[in-house]
Structure formats: structure tokens, C-alpha cells
mmCIF file of C-alpha atoms in Angstrom:
data_model
loop_
_atom_site.group_PDB
_atom_site.id
_atom_site.type_symbol
_atom_site.label_atom_id
_atom_site.label_comp_id
_atom_site.label_asym_id
_atom_site.label_seq_id
_atom_site.Cartn_x
_atom_site.Cartn_y
_atom_site.Cartn_z
ATOM 1 C CA MET A 1 0.000 0.000 0.000
ATOM 2 C CA PHE A 2 2.830 2.366 0.862
ATOM 3 C CA SER A 3 4.506 1.769 -2.524
ATOM 4 C CA LEU A 4 1.244 2.343 -4.409
ATOM 5 C CA ALA A 5 0.684 5.537 -2.436
ATOM 6 C CA ARG A 6 4.206 6.694 -3.235
ATOM 7 C CA ASP A 7 4.477 5.538 -6.871
ATOM 8 C CA GLY A 8 0.899 5.079 -8.067
ATOM 9 C CA PHE A 9 -0.296 2.025 -9.931
ATOM 10 C CA PRO A 10 2.143 0.711 -12.544
ATOM 11 C CA ASP A 11 1.527 2.083 -16.019
ATOM 12 C CA PRO A 12 2.657 -0.735 -18.336
ATOM 13 C CA LEU A 13 -0.485 -2.792 -17.828
ATOM 14 C CA LEU A 14 -3.093 -0.051 -17.592
ATOM 15 C CA PRO A 15 -3.146 0.981 -21.266
ATOM 16 C CA GLU A 16 -3.457 -2.672 -22.274
ATOM 17 C CA LEU A 17 -6.336 -3.214 -19.872
ATOM 18 C CA SER A 18 -8.099 -0.105 -21.133
ATOM 19 C CA LYS A 19 -7.762 -1.137 -24.776
ATOM 20 C CA ARG A 20 -8.781 -4.759 -24.394
ATOM 21 C CA LEU A 21 -11.470 -4.635 -21.733
ATOM 22 C CA ASP A 22 -14.638 -2.644 -21.358
ATOM 23 C CA LEU A 23 -14.590 -1.858 -17.656
ATOM 24 C CA SER A 24 -17.401 0.698 -17.783
ATOM 25 C CA SER A 25 -19.697 -1.543 -15.745
ATOM 26 C CA SER A 26 -17.048 -3.378 -13.713
ATOM 27 C CA THR A 27 -16.103 -3.072 -10.075
ATOM 28 C CA ILE A 28 -12.359 -3.015 -9.532
ATOM 29 C CA VAL A 29 -11.203 -4.888 -6.432
ATOM 30 C CA VAL A 30 -7.920 -3.656 -4.954
ATOM 31 C CA CYS A 31 -6.197 -5.796 -2.307
ATOM 32 C CA SER A 32 -3.263 -4.198 -0.586
ATOM 33 C CA GLY A 33 -1.617 -3.518 2.768
ATOM 34 C CA GLU A 34 -0.857 -7.005 4.066
ATOM 35 C CA ILE A 35 2.906 -6.678 3.527
ATOM 36 C CA ASP A 36 2.849 -3.238 5.148
ATOM 37 C CA CYS A 37 1.376 -4.777 8.322
ATOM 38 C CA ARG A 38 3.312 -8.052 8.285
ATOM 39 C CA VAL A 39 6.755 -6.544 7.707
ATOM 40 C CA HIS A 40 6.908 -2.781 8.138
ATOM 41 C CA LEU A 41 4.240 -1.266 10.392
ATOM 42 C CA SER A 42 4.404 -3.762 13.250
ATOM 43 C CA SER A 43 7.710 -2.293 14.412
ATOM 44 C CA ARG A 44 6.533 1.300 13.842
ATOM 45 C CA LEU A 45 3.112 1.409 15.461
ATOM 46 C CA GLY A 46 3.502 5.084 16.349
ATOM 47 C CA ASP A 47 4.437 6.134 12.806
ATOM 48 C CA SER A 48 2.083 8.223 10.731
ATOM 49 C CA LEU A 49 -0.316 6.493 8.377
ATOM 50 C CA GLU A 50 -0.678 9.580 6.179
ATOM 51 C CA PHE A 51 0.214 7.503 3.132
ATOM 52 C CA VAL A 52 -3.199 5.809 3.373
ATOM 53 C CA SER A 53 -5.092 8.870 2.107
ATOM 54 C CA ARG A 54 -2.693 9.106 -0.831
ATOM 55 C CA TYR A 55 -3.317 5.408 -1.548
ATOM 56 C CA VAL A 56 -7.077 6.028 -1.576
ATOM 57 C CA SER A 57 -6.520 8.922 -4.018
ATOM 58 C CA GLU A 58 -4.469 6.628 -6.245
ATOM 59 C CA VAL A 59 -7.328 4.115 -6.323
ATOM 60 C CA GLY A 60 -9.646 6.933 -7.420
ATOM 61 C CA GLU A 61 -7.164 7.829 -10.148
ATOM 62 C CA LEU A 62 -7.024 4.173 -11.199
ATOM 63 C CA LEU A 63 -10.806 4.173 -11.648
ATOM 64 C CA HIS A 64 -10.544 7.241 -13.833
ATOM 65 C CA ARG A 65 -7.763 5.750 -15.965
ATOM 66 C CA LEU A 66 -9.624 2.455 -16.431
ATOM 67 C CA ALA A 67 -13.018 4.132 -16.913
ATOM 68 C CA ALA A 68 -14.482 1.883 -14.234
ATOM 69 C CA PRO A 69 -17.379 3.077 -12.088
ATOM 70 C CA ARG A 70 -16.524 1.579 -8.701
ATOM 71 C CA ALA A 71 -13.726 0.128 -6.597
ATOM 72 C CA VAL A 72 -13.727 -1.993 -3.485
ATOM 73 C CA LEU A 73 -10.606 -1.494 -1.395
ATOM 74 C CA VAL A 74 -9.934 -4.715 0.485
ATOM 75 C CA GLY A 75 -8.079 -4.213 3.731
ATOM 76 C CA PRO A 76 -5.068 -6.282 4.738
ATOM 77 C CA VAL A 77 -5.366 -9.963 5.605
ATOM 78 C CA PRO A 78 -5.185 -10.409 9.381
ATOM 79 C CA PRO A 79 -1.777 -11.658 10.507
ATOM 80 C CA SER A 80 -0.925 -15.203 11.499
ATOM 81 C CA ASP A 81 1.785 -17.048 13.374
ATOM 82 C CA ALA A 82 0.945 -20.369 11.723
ATOM 83 C CA GLY A 83 3.578 -22.155 9.699
ATOM 84 C CA LEU A 84 7.319 -21.913 9.796
ATOM 85 C CA ASP A 85 9.240 -18.718 9.183
ATOM 86 C CA ASN A 86 9.552 -18.263 5.452
ATOM 87 C CA ASN A 87 12.051 -15.908 3.805
ATOM 88 C CA ASP A 88 9.586 -15.373 0.941
ATOM 89 C CA PHE A 89 6.954 -14.153 3.428
ATOM 90 C CA PRO A 90 8.888 -12.626 6.353
ATOM 91 C CA ARG A 91 7.234 -11.487 9.585
ATOM 92 C CA THR A 92 8.382 -8.670 11.829
ATOM 93 C CA GLY A 93 7.190 -8.230 15.380
ATOM 94 C CA THR A 94 4.833 -10.276 17.489
ATOM 95 C CA LEU A 95 1.378 -11.406 16.449
ATOM 96 C CA ALA A 96 -0.059 -8.772 18.805
ATOM 97 C CA GLN A 97 2.026 -6.031 17.124
ATOM 98 C CA ARG A 98 1.036 -7.170 13.629
ATOM 99 C CA THR A 99 -2.615 -7.366 14.685
ATOM 100 C CA ALA A 100 -2.438 -3.833 16.123
ATOM 101 C CA ALA A 101 -0.841 -2.595 12.881
ATOM 102 C CA THR A 102 -3.578 -4.276 10.829
ATOM 103 C CA LEU A 103 -6.354 -2.759 12.918
ATOM 104 C CA ALA A 104 -4.717 0.695 12.782
ATOM 105 C CA LEU A 105 -4.404 0.456 9.014
ATOM 106 C CA GLU A 106 -8.051 -0.592 8.721
ATOM 107 C CA VAL A 107 -9.122 2.456 10.755
ATOM 108 C CA ALA A 108 -6.933 4.717 8.611
ATOM 109 C CA LEU A 109 -8.497 3.208 5.471
ATOM 110 C CA GLU A 110 -12.016 3.755 6.803
ATOM 111 C CA ASP A 111 -11.179 7.374 7.616
ATOM 112 C CA ALA A 112 -9.507 7.985 4.255
ATOM 113 C CA VAL A 113 -12.330 6.471 2.205
ATOM 114 C CA THR A 114 -14.926 8.429 4.180
ATOM 115 C CA SER A 115 -13.037 11.719 4.051
ATOM 116 C CA SER A 116 -12.335 11.331 0.327
ATOM 117 C CA GLY A 117 -16.035 11.850 -0.342
ATOM 118 C CA ASP A 118 -15.636 9.623 -3.388
ATOM 119 C CA ARG A 119 -18.865 7.636 -3.630
ATOM 120 C CA ARG A 120 -17.233 5.290 -6.141
ATOM 121 C CA LEU A 121 -15.094 3.790 -3.366
ATOM 122 C CA ALA A 122 -16.147 1.123 -0.881
ATOM 123 C CA LEU A 123 -14.097 -0.607 1.790
ATOM 124 C CA LEU A 124 -14.072 -4.225 2.917
ATOM 125 C CA THR A 125 -12.091 -4.782 6.103
ATOM 126 C CA LEU A 126 -11.020 -8.375 6.561
ATOM 127 C CA SER A 127 -10.466 -8.504 10.318
ATOM 128 C CA ARG A 128 -14.206 -8.536 10.883
ATOM 129 C CA LEU A 129 -14.590 -11.450 8.479
ATOM 130 C CA LEU A 130 -11.492 -13.524 9.097
ATOM 131 C CA ALA A 131 -10.290 -12.833 12.639
ATOM 132 C CA GLY A 132 -13.412 -13.433 14.694
ATOM 133 C CA THR A 133 -15.005 -11.208 17.288
ATOM 134 C CA MET A 134 -11.759 -10.470 19.128
ATOM 135 C CA PRO A 135 -9.176 -9.845 16.425
ATOM 136 C CA THR A 136 -6.111 -11.778 17.459
ATOM 137 C CA GLY A 137 -5.001 -12.789 14.017
ATOM 138 C CA LEU A 138 -6.292 -14.862 11.168
ATOM 139 C CA LEU A 139 -8.536 -17.677 12.360
ATOM 140 C CA PRO A 140 -6.926 -21.100 11.749
ATOM 141 C CA SER A 141 -9.971 -22.177 9.722
ATOM 142 C CA PHE A 142 -9.063 -19.528 7.095
ATOM 143 C CA ASP A 143 -5.250 -19.797 7.211
ATOM 144 C CA LEU A 144 -3.433 -21.407 4.282
ATOM 145 C CA ASP A 145 0.229 -20.992 5.155
ATOM 146 C CA GLY A 146 0.665 -18.365 7.830
ATOM 147 C CA CYS A 147 0.391 -15.590 5.249
ATOM 148 C CA HIS A 148 -2.390 -16.306 2.754
ATOM 149 C CA VAL A 149 -6.097 -17.020 3.044
ATOM 150 C CA ASN A 150 -7.210 -20.561 2.168
ATOM 151 C CA PRO A 151 -10.111 -21.337 -0.228
ATOM 152 C CA ALA A 152 -12.693 -21.155 2.590
ATOM 153 C CA GLY A 153 -11.424 -17.702 3.535
ATOM 154 C CA ALA A 154 -11.300 -16.584 -0.089
ATOM 155 C CA THR A 155 -14.923 -17.643 -0.565
ATOM 156 C CA LEU A 156 -15.941 -15.620 2.485
ATOM 157 C CA VAL A 157 -14.068 -12.566 1.196
ATOM 158 C CA ARG A 158 -15.687 -12.853 -2.243
ATOM 159 C CA THR A 159 -19.150 -12.872 -0.658
ATOM 160 C CA GLY A 160 -18.206 -9.694 1.234
ATOM 161 C CA VAL A 161 -17.215 -7.893 -1.954
#
């Protein structure tokens, strides 16, 4: 999410998508932020989340560039401690720190979407769906590998969109 806020969405694919697809009646689903929470924000819980409003603006710009009418911003996947440490999917901080970072990012997303005033944008936060009533990380029944959502979790997310 931070990189998209800083750099925008990559250009090489967008012209191709615009030429080949009619997106005028499509909802764009944007999933981002999990790496921010899993690796970067957990050790910087007091840092500013100002980049989130820029990210929301970039999603609005993406809609304009693709001529799509609506976007659903999907919040980060709740963190997990399941599985072994994996260099391809590193974790920083404790599960409690990563959970706090995820919840803080979800709040910042809610605030940014609301304050943008852009009625084309909707938000789906995943903690409410995948972490249970007391968010303490991704529920084991939805955990694939300690980082990704399994098919049961993916089905639940799709119904939320």
C-alpha cells in the first residue's frame, strides 16, 4: 500500500487493460496492505499512516484511468503465526504487534475512504470477516500458510465484496 501511495499504480499494464477490456460496468477490487502490516508497520506502530489517504486517491485515479465506475478497497489480511518462518513471506514483530498494525491500518483506510467523499469507493475490512469477534489474528480455519487465506477464507471474502 505504501509503494502504491508513493508511486501510483504501474503504467505498463493499464493501457493494455483499457484497450482490451470494457470496464465501464465493472467493479475493480484492490487488495493491498498485508505486507505493510506483516513486515513494516508492526515495528513502527507510532508512525504516521498519512500515506493511506494518498493510496485512496491513487485508487480513485485508477478508476478514472480504467473508466471503471466503482472500486472496493480490500483491507489487509489479518496476521498469522501459523507455519514456519519463510524468507519469501517474512514477519516482523509479534502477532499482537502485527494485529495492532492491521487494525490501525483498517481504521486509517475507513477514515480515508470516508473523508475522500468519493462515492465510487467502498471498503471491505477483513479482520471482521477472518479474525473473529476479538481480532487476534487470522482464524486457523481460514489460514493457508501463515500468510495467505485458504479457499474457505477466499470464498468468504468474495461474498463480502
